[in-house]
GROMACS .gro file of C-alpha atoms in nm:
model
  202
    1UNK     CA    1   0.000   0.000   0.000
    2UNK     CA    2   0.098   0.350  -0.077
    3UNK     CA    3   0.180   0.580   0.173
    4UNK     CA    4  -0.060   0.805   0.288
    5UNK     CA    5   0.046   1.184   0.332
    6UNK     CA    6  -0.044   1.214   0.711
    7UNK     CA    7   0.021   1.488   0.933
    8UNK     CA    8   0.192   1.385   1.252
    9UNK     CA    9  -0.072   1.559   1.498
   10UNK     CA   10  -0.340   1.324   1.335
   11UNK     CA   11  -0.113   1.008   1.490
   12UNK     CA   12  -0.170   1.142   1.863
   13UNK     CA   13  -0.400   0.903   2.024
   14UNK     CA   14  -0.385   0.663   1.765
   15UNK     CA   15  -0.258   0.273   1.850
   16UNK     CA   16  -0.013   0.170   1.606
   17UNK     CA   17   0.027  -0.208   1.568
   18UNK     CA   18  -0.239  -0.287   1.808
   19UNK     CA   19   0.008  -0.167   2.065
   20UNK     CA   20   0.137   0.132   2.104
   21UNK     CA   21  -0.120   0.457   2.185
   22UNK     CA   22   0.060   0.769   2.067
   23UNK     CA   23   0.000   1.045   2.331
   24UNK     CA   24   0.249   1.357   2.192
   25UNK     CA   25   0.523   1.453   1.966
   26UNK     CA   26   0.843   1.506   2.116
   27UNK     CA   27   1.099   1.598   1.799
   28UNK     CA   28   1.087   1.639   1.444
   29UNK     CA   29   1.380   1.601   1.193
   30UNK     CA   30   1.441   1.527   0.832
   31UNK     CA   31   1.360   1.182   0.812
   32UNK     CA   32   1.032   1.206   1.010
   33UNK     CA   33   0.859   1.225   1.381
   34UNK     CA   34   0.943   1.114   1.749
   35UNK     CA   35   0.648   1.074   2.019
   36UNK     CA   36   0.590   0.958   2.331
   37UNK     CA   37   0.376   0.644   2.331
   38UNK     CA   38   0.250   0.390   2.585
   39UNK     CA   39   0.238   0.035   2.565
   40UNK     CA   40  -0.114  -0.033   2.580
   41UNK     CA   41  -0.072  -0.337   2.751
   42UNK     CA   42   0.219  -0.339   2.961
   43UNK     CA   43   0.164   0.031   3.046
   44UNK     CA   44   0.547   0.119   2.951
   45UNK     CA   45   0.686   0.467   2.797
   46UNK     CA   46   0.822   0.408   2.482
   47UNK     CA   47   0.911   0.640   2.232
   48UNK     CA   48   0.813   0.606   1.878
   49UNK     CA   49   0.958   0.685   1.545
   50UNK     CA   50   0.713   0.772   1.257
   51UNK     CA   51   0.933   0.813   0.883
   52UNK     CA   52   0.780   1.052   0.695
   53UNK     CA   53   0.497   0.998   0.437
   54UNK     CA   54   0.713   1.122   0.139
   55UNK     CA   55   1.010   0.934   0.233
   56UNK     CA   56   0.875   0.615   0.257
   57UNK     CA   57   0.824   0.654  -0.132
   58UNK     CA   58   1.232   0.637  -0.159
   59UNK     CA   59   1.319   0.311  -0.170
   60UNK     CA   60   1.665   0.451  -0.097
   61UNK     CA   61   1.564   0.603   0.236
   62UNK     CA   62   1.341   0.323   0.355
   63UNK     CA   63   1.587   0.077   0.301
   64UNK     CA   64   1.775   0.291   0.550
   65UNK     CA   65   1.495   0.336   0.816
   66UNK     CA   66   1.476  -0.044   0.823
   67UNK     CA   67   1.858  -0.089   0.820
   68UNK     CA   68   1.882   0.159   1.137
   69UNK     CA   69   1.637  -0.087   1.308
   70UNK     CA   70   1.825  -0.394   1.220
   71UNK     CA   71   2.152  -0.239   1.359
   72UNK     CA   72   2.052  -0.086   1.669
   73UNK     CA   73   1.885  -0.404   1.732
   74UNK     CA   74   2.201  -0.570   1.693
   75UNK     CA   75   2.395  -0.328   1.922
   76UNK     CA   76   2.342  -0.456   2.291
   77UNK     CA   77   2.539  -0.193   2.435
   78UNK     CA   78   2.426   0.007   2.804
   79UNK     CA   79   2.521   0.317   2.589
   80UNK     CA   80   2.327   0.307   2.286
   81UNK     CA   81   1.940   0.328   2.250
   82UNK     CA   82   1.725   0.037   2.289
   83UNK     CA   83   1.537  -0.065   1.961
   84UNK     CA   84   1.211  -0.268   2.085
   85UNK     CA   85   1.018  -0.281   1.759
   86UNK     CA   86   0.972  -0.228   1.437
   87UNK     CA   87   0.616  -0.198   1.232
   88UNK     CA   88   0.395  -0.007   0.996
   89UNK     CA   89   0.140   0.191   1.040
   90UNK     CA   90  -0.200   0.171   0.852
   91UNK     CA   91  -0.136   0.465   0.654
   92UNK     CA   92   0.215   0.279   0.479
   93UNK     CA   93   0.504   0.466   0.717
   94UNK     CA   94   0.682   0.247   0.877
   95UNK     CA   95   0.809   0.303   1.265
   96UNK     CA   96   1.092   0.246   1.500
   97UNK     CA   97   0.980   0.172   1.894
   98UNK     CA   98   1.247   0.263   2.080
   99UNK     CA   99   1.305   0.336   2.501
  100UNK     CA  100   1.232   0.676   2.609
  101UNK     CA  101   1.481   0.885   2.742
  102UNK     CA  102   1.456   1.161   2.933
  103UNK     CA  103   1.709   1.418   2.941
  104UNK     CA  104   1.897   1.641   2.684
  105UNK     CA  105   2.092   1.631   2.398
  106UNK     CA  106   2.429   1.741   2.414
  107UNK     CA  107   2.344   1.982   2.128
  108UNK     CA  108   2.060   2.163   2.379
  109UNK     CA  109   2.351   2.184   2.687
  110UNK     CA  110   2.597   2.294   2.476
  111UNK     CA  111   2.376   2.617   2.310
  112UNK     CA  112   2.233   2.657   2.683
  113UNK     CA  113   2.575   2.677   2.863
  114UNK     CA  114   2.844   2.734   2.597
  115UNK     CA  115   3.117   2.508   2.693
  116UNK     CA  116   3.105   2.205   2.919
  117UNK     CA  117   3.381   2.185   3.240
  118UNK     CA  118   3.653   1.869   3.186
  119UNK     CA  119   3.496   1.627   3.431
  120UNK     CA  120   3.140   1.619   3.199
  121UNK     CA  121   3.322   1.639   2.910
  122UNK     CA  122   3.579   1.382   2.976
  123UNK     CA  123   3.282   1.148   3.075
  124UNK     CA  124   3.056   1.228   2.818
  125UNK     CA  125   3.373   1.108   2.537
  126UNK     CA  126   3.431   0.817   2.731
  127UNK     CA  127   3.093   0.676   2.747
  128UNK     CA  128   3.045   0.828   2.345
  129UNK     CA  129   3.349   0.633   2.239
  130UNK     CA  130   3.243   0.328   2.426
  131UNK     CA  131   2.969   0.293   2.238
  132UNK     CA  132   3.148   0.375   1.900
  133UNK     CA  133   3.370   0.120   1.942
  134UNK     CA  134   3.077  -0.112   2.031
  135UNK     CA  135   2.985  -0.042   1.669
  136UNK     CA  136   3.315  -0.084   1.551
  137UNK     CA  137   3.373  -0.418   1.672
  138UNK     CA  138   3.005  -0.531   1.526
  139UNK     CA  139   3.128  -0.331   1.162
  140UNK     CA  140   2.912  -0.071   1.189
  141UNK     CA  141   3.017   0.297   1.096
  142UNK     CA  142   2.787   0.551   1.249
  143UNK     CA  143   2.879   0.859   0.976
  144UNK     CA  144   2.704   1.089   1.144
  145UNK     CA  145   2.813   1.170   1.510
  146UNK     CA  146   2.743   1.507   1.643
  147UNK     CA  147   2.605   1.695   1.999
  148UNK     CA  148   2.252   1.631   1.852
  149UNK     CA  149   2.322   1.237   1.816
  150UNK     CA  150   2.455   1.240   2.189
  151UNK     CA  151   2.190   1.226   2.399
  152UNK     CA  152   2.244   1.309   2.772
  153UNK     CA  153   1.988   1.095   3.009
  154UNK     CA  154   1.857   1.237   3.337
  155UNK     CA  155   1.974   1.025   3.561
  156UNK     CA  156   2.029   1.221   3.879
  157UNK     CA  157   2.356   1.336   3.977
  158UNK     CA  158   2.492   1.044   3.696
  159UNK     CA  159   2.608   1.126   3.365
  160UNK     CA  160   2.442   0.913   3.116
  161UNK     CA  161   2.502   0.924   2.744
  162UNK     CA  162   2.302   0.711   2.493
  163UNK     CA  163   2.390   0.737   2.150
  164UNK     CA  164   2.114   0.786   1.881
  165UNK     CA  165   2.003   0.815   1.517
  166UNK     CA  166   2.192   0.481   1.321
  167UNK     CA  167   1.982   0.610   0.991
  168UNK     CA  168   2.291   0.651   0.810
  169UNK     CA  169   2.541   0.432   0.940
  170UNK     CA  170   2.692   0.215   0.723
  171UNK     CA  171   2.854  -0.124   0.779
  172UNK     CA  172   3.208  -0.128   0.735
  173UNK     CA  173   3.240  -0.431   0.489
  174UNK     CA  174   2.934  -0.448   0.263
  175UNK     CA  175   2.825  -0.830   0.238
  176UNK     CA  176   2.928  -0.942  -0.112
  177UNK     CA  177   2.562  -0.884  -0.321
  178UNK     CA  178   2.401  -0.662  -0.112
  179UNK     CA  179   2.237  -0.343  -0.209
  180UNK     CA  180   2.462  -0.067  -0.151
  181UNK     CA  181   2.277   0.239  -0.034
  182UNK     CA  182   2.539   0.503  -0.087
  183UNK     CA  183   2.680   0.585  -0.440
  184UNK     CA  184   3.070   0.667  -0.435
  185UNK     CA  185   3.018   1.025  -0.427
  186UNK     CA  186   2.686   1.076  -0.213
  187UNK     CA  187   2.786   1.247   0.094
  188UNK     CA  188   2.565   1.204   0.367
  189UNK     CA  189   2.611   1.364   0.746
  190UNK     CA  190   2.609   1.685   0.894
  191UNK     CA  191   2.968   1.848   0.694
  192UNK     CA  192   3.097   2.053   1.048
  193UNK     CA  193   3.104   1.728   1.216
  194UNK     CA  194   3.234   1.483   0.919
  195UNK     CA  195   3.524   1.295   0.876
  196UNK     CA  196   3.795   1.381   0.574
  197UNK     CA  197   3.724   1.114   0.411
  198UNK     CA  198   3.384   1.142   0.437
  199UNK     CA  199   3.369   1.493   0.340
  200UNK     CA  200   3.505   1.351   0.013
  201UNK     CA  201   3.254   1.092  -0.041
  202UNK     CA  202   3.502   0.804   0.015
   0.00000   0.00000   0.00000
């Protein structure tokens, strides 16, 4: 079924997949909508990724919404988000259920207070690069790390990071016959925050 051009107020209060009630939207970026949900069931917080109605038209970017699934999935690390489900909804976009978090962004600390002091940001690189290397090990690059990807979780007087948005990752050796998602010059990522060789499309 086609997708259906839906805006994402007319999702709140909805149940997608018999499951999940959305109840408000928390973030909005270029590949589509976050809200809050509840399990209907188990009465759990979950939060919910809805791609966007146009996008789920590209076969290019809905082969990577499902391939950001599939890897965080696979990534059973304390330090990057939990991926609990994957779906569609009734209107053809397909949807990530993921933990909730509550907290921050490094992005939103770091425009609120300027510059961070060396204990934070000492523990925010260790516990970023922790789960980097995580990815590494499974061959998973995640091509587009930033402040707004680093997500700081309220957790008292802990500091917390969980790492988010796998949408463009890429893994490191492709599997010999599988669709490659990225031409040899694309460049995809956020260009302050890329690699050299990235920059260049290698």
């Amino acid at each position: 079924m086609a997708p259906v051009s839906t805006p994402p107020e007319a999702l709140i209060g909805q149940v997608l997949g018999a499951a999940y009630r959305i109840l408000r939207r928390i973030d909005e970026g270029g590949m589509g909508t976050v809200f809050e949900a509840e399990h209907v069931r188990l009465k759990r917080s979950v939060a919910v990724k809805v791609m966007a109605a146009h996008l789920a038209e590209d076969e290019s970017a809905l082969a990577r919404f499902q391939r950001e699934a599939e890897i965080i999935s696979q990534l059973h690390h304390p330090h990057v988000v939990q991926v609990l489900d994957f779906d569609t909804t009734e209107q053809g976009q397909p949807y990530l259920v993921m933990e909730l978090l509550k907290g921050s962004s490094l992005d939103a600390v770091l425009t609120k207070h300027r510059r961070l002091g060396i204990g934070p940001a000492l523990r925010i690189a260790i516990q970023a690069a922790s789960a980097l290397s995580a990815a590494h090990a499974a061959g998973i690059v995640h091509r587009d790390l930033k402040p707004a990807n680093i997500f700081l979780v309220d957790a008292g007087e802990q500091l917390f990071v969980k790492l988010l948005d796998f949408g463009i990752s890429k893994r490191a050796e492709e599997t010999r016959g599988a669709r490659k998602l990225t031409g040899e010059f694309d460049i995809l990522g956020t260009p302050d925050y890329m690699a050299p060789e990235q920059a260049i499309g290698k």
